[in-house]
């Protein structure tokens, strides 16, 4: 099983600023995923990050707002740019547990509050 | 568009009873359906996967059923314990090969 850590675990930020969330995996993985979980909502996939290529964003999410880096096979970052209170959410990274069935290991999440 | 519905109201049951959670979906025929557990302040943890050609899957005190005609999955926890208290999410493979999650149902088991 993969062990995933995220930093920071939580943060409170001011409107208009940016926050970079780090995700570290204890093994090499091809794909890493970033999700958002807003209060009372389901997990929503933001983007898929492959090492060595541009991240693939889901509908409703754009690179300017959520730039992603994937410098190697064990690490990724997600930046939430020019934040507004609507960006307050839990952000989770995950990796595939089984590529055939898309089951995933999740990190502990980053709880972001934007004032 | 594909939609997954889970009861948003919390399910409160007494210790020792069987908890049953429901997951309904529309506008799609998934090849498999997954259940995850999420504790407060933690990421979801995978529990069980059931395929479209399977009617039932068991793992210790957990049982999942999958009715593709009704477009429904039921998740059962037998002999429930307070430690089973958590939010349970169902997820299915969407038509873009990405997981789609329900909003989850919070289970509270009272001693």
Short mmCIF file of C-alpha atoms in Angstrom, two decimals:
data_model
loop_
_atom_site.label_atom_id
_atom_site.label_comp_id
_atom_site.label_asym_id
_atom_site.label_seq_id
_atom_site.Cartn_x
_atom_site.Cartn_y
_atom_site.Cartn_z
CA UNK A 1 0.00 0.00 0.00
CA UNK A 2 1.09 3.58 -0.67
CA UNK A 3 1.56 6.09 2.12
CA UNK A 4 0.72 9.65 1.13
CA UNK A 5 1.48 12.80 3.08
CA UNK A 6 0.31 16.33 2.43
CA UNK A 7 1.55 19.70 3.60
CA UNK A 8 0.15 21.82 5.06
CA UNK A 9 -2.58 19.94 6.85
CA UNK A 10 -4.57 23.15 7.16
CA UNK A 11 -4.20 26.84 6.51
CA UNK A 12 -6.12 30.07 6.79
CA UNK A 13 -5.39 32.51 3.98
CA UNK A 14 -6.39 35.96 2.92
CA UNK A 15 -8.38 36.67 -0.21
CA UNK A 16 -6.20 37.29 -3.26
CA UNK A 17 -3.23 35.26 -2.06
CA UNK A 18 -2.03 31.87 -3.28
CA UNK A 19 -1.28 28.63 -1.46
CA UNK A 20 0.81 25.71 -2.65
CA UNK A 21 -0.08 22.27 -1.33
CA UNK A 22 2.50 19.51 -1.42
CA UNK A 23 1.83 15.80 -1.86
CA UNK A 24 4.51 13.17 -1.20
CA UNK A 25 4.16 9.43 -1.89
CA UNK A 26 6.42 6.76 -0.45
CA UNK A 27 6.68 4.91 -3.77
CA UNK A 28 6.96 5.80 -7.43
CA UNK A 29 3.62 6.21 -9.16
CA UNK A 30 2.68 7.14 -12.68
CA UNK A 31 -0.40 9.21 -12.05
CA UNK A 32 -1.35 11.43 -9.14
CA UNK A 33 -4.75 13.02 -8.75
CA UNK A 34 -5.96 16.19 -7.07
CA UNK A 35 -9.48 16.43 -5.66
CA UNK A 36 -11.52 19.11 -3.96
CA UNK A 37 -14.09 18.32 -1.28
CA UNK A 38 -16.26 21.30 -0.42
CA UNK A 39 -18.44 21.21 2.70
CA UNK A 40 -21.36 18.85 2.19
CA UNK A 41 -20.23 18.04 -1.34
CA UNK A 42 -18.73 15.02 -2.99
CA UNK A 43 -15.10 14.71 -3.98
CA UNK A 44 -14.55 16.46 -7.29
CA UNK A 45 -11.55 15.67 -9.46
CA UNK A 46 -9.55 18.80 -10.30
CA UNK A 47 -6.80 17.32 -12.44
CA UNK A 48 -4.58 14.34 -13.16
CA UNK A 49 -0.84 14.89 -12.89
CA UNK A 50 1.54 12.70 -14.89
CA UNK A 51 5.27 13.02 -14.48
CA UNK A 52 6.90 14.67 -17.47
CA UNK A 53 3.76 16.09 -19.03
CA UNK A 54 1.19 18.79 -18.50
CA UNK A 55 -1.57 18.05 -16.03
CA UNK A 56 -4.97 17.18 -17.44
CA UNK A 57 -7.73 19.35 -16.00
CA UNK A 58 -11.37 18.42 -15.58
CA UNK A 59 -14.22 20.59 -16.78
CA UNK A 60 -14.56 23.69 -14.65
CA UNK A 61 -10.92 23.78 -13.56
CA UNK A 62 -8.16 25.72 -15.32
CA UNK A 63 -4.40 25.79 -15.09
CA UNK A 64 -4.24 29.51 -14.27
CA UNK A 65 -6.30 28.97 -11.15
CA UNK A 66 -4.87 25.58 -10.13
CA UNK A 67 -1.33 25.21 -11.50
CA UNK A 68 0.14 21.78 -10.83
CA UNK A 69 3.71 20.57 -10.81
CA UNK A 70 4.92 16.97 -11.05
CA UNK A 71 8.71 17.07 -10.95
CA UNK A 72 9.21 13.37 -10.23
CA UNK A 73 7.36 10.10 -9.63
CA UNK A 74 6.86 10.64 -5.89
CA UNK A 75 5.90 14.29 -5.57
CA UNK A 76 3.35 16.82 -6.81
CA UNK A 77 2.13 20.28 -5.87
CA UNK A 78 -1.18 22.03 -6.38
CA UNK A 79 -1.37 25.80 -6.14
CA UNK A 80 -4.66 27.55 -5.43
CA UNK A 81 -4.17 30.98 -6.97
CA UNK A 82 -5.80 34.32 -6.28
CA UNK A 83 -7.97 32.75 -3.63
CA UNK A 84 -11.50 33.75 -2.75
CA UNK A 85 -13.77 32.44 0.06
CA UNK A 86 -15.34 30.06 -2.48
CA UNK A 87 -12.01 28.20 -2.60
CA UNK A 88 -12.42 27.19 1.04
CA UNK A 89 -12.40 23.42 0.87
CA UNK A 90 -10.45 20.28 1.61
CA UNK A 91 -7.90 19.47 -1.08
CA UNK A 92 -6.83 15.85 -1.42
CA UNK A 93 -4.22 14.14 -3.50
CA UNK A 94 -4.44 10.47 -4.40
CA UNK A 95 -2.68 7.74 -6.35
CA UNK A 96 -3.99 4.65 -8.03
CA UNK A 97 -4.23 1.54 -5.90
CA UNK A 98 -5.34 -0.58 -8.86
CA UNK A 99 -5.12 0.86 -12.36
CA UNK A 100 -7.62 -1.66 -13.72
CA UNK A 101 -10.39 -0.52 -11.39
CA UNK A 102 -9.35 3.05 -10.48
CA UNK A 103 -9.35 2.30 -6.75
CA UNK A 104 -7.23 4.90 -5.02
CA UNK A 105 -5.15 5.71 -1.98
CA UNK A 106 -5.82 9.19 -0.63
CA UNK A 107 -3.68 11.58 1.33
CA UNK A 108 -4.98 13.08 4.58
CA UNK A 109 -6.09 16.27 2.89
CA UNK A 110 -5.39 19.97 3.31
CA UNK A 111 -8.14 22.03 4.89
CA UNK A 112 -8.08 25.51 3.39
CA UNK A 113 -10.05 28.45 4.75
CA UNK A 114 -10.04 31.70 2.80
CA UNK A 115 -11.10 34.84 4.62
CA UNK B 1 -25.07 13.68 -16.73
CA UNK B 2 -24.11 10.89 -14.36
CA UNK B 3 -25.40 11.27 -10.88
CA UNK B 4 -24.81 9.39 -7.64
CA UNK B 5 -27.19 9.75 -4.73
CA UNK B 6 -26.49 8.82 -1.16
CA UNK B 7 -28.71 9.66 1.76
CA UNK B 8 -27.40 12.97 3.06
CA UNK B 9 -29.05 12.46 6.42
CA UNK B 10 -26.98 10.76 9.08
CA UNK B 11 -27.81 7.18 9.93
CA UNK B 12 -27.94 6.54 13.66
CA UNK B 13 -28.04 2.95 14.89
CA UNK B 14 -27.40 1.04 18.05
CA UNK B 15 -24.29 -1.04 18.55
CA UNK B 16 -24.75 -4.62 17.44
CA UNK B 17 -27.34 -3.83 14.80
CA UNK B 18 -26.79 -4.00 11.05
CA UNK B 19 -26.23 -0.68 9.31
CA UNK B 20 -27.42 -0.43 5.71
CA UNK B 21 -26.38 2.43 3.48
CA UNK B 22 -27.75 3.07 0.00
CA UNK B 23 -26.11 4.31 -3.18
CA UNK B 24 -28.24 5.02 -6.24
CA UNK B 25 -26.96 6.14 -9.61
CA UNK B 26 -28.46 7.36 -12.86
CA UNK B 27 -27.53 7.86 -16.49
CA UNK B 28 -24.76 5.32 -16.58
CA UNK B 29 -23.94 1.65 -16.37
CA UNK B 30 -20.71 1.35 -14.41
CA UNK B 31 -18.41 -1.62 -14.74
CA UNK B 32 -17.82 -1.53 -10.97
CA UNK B 33 -18.79 0.35 -7.86
CA UNK B 34 -16.57 1.14 -4.89
CA UNK B 35 -17.13 2.00 -1.25
CA UNK B 36 -14.81 4.15 0.82
CA UNK B 37 -14.73 5.16 4.47
CA UNK B 38 -13.80 8.71 5.50
CA UNK B 39 -13.10 9.79 9.05
CA UNK B 40 -13.09 13.48 10.05
CA UNK B 41 -9.86 15.16 9.00
CA UNK B 42 -8.74 12.16 6.98
CA UNK B 43 -8.79 11.15 3.34
CA UNK B 44 -11.11 8.37 2.13
CA UNK B 45 -9.96 4.78 2.60
CA UNK B 46 -10.95 2.11 0.09
CA UNK B 47 -13.10 -0.69 1.52
CA UNK B 48 -14.70 -2.81 -1.18
CA UNK B 49 -15.21 -3.01 -4.91
CA UNK B 50 -18.00 -4.89 -6.63
CA UNK B 51 -18.18 -5.53 -10.37
CA UNK B 52 -21.24 -5.32 -12.56
CA UNK B 53 -21.40 -9.10 -12.94
CA UNK B 54 -21.25 -9.68 -9.18
CA UNK B 55 -24.36 -9.63 -7.05
CA UNK B 56 -22.67 -9.57 -3.69
CA UNK B 57 -19.22 -9.12 -2.15
CA UNK B 58 -18.20 -9.70 1.46
CA UNK B 59 -15.26 -8.71 3.60
CA UNK B 60 -15.37 -9.56 7.29
CA UNK B 61 -18.41 -7.68 8.69
CA UNK B 62 -18.97 -5.78 5.45
CA UNK B 63 -21.28 -6.80 2.63
CA UNK B 64 -21.96 -4.96 -0.61
CA UNK B 65 -24.68 -5.74 -3.13
CA UNK B 66 -24.98 -4.43 -6.65
CA UNK B 67 -28.28 -4.39 -8.54
CA UNK B 68 -27.68 -3.10 -12.05
CA UNK B 69 -31.40 -3.24 -12.85
CA UNK B 70 -32.30 -0.99 -9.94
CA UNK B 71 -29.05 0.97 -10.40
CA UNK B 72 -28.38 0.61 -6.73
CA UNK B 73 -25.75 -0.64 -4.33
CA UNK B 74 -26.35 -1.46 -0.68
CA UNK B 75 -23.55 -1.41 1.88
CA UNK B 76 -24.11 -3.40 5.06
CA UNK B 77 -22.12 -3.45 8.28
CA UNK B 78 -23.18 -6.30 10.51
CA UNK B 79 -22.68 -6.31 14.29
CA UNK B 80 -21.90 -2.60 14.10
CA UNK B 81 -19.52 -1.02 16.60
CA UNK B 82 -18.97 2.60 17.67
CA UNK B 83 -15.64 2.41 15.80
CA UNK B 84 -17.62 2.02 12.58
CA UNK B 85 -18.86 5.60 12.96
CA UNK B 86 -17.66 7.51 9.90
CA UNK B 87 -18.83 8.82 6.56
CA UNK B 88 -19.16 6.21 3.84
CA UNK B 89 -18.76 7.20 0.20
CA UNK B 90 -19.70 5.25 -2.87
CA UNK B 91 -17.92 5.82 -6.17
CA UNK B 92 -18.28 4.49 -9.67
CA UNK B 93 -16.24 4.63 -12.83
CA UNK B 94 -17.58 7.42 -14.98
CA UNK B 95 -17.76 7.42 -18.74
CA UNK B 96 -14.39 9.19 -18.88
CA UNK B 97 -12.70 6.47 -16.81
CA UNK B 98 -12.56 8.79 -13.82
CA UNK B 99 -14.06 8.00 -10.46
CA UNK B 100 -17.28 9.81 -9.59
CA UNK B 101 -18.07 10.05 -5.88
CA UNK B 102 -21.31 10.39 -4.00
CA UNK B 103 -21.64 12.93 -1.19
CA UNK B 104 -21.48 10.21 1.43
CA UNK B 105 -23.65 9.12 4.32
CA UNK B 106 -22.56 9.68 7.88
CA UNK B 107 -23.03 6.68 10.12
CA UNK B 108 -23.18 7.06 13.89
CA UNK B 109 -23.17 3.90 15.99
CA UNK B 110 -24.25 4.39 19.59
CA UNK B 111 -23.15 2.08 22.40
#
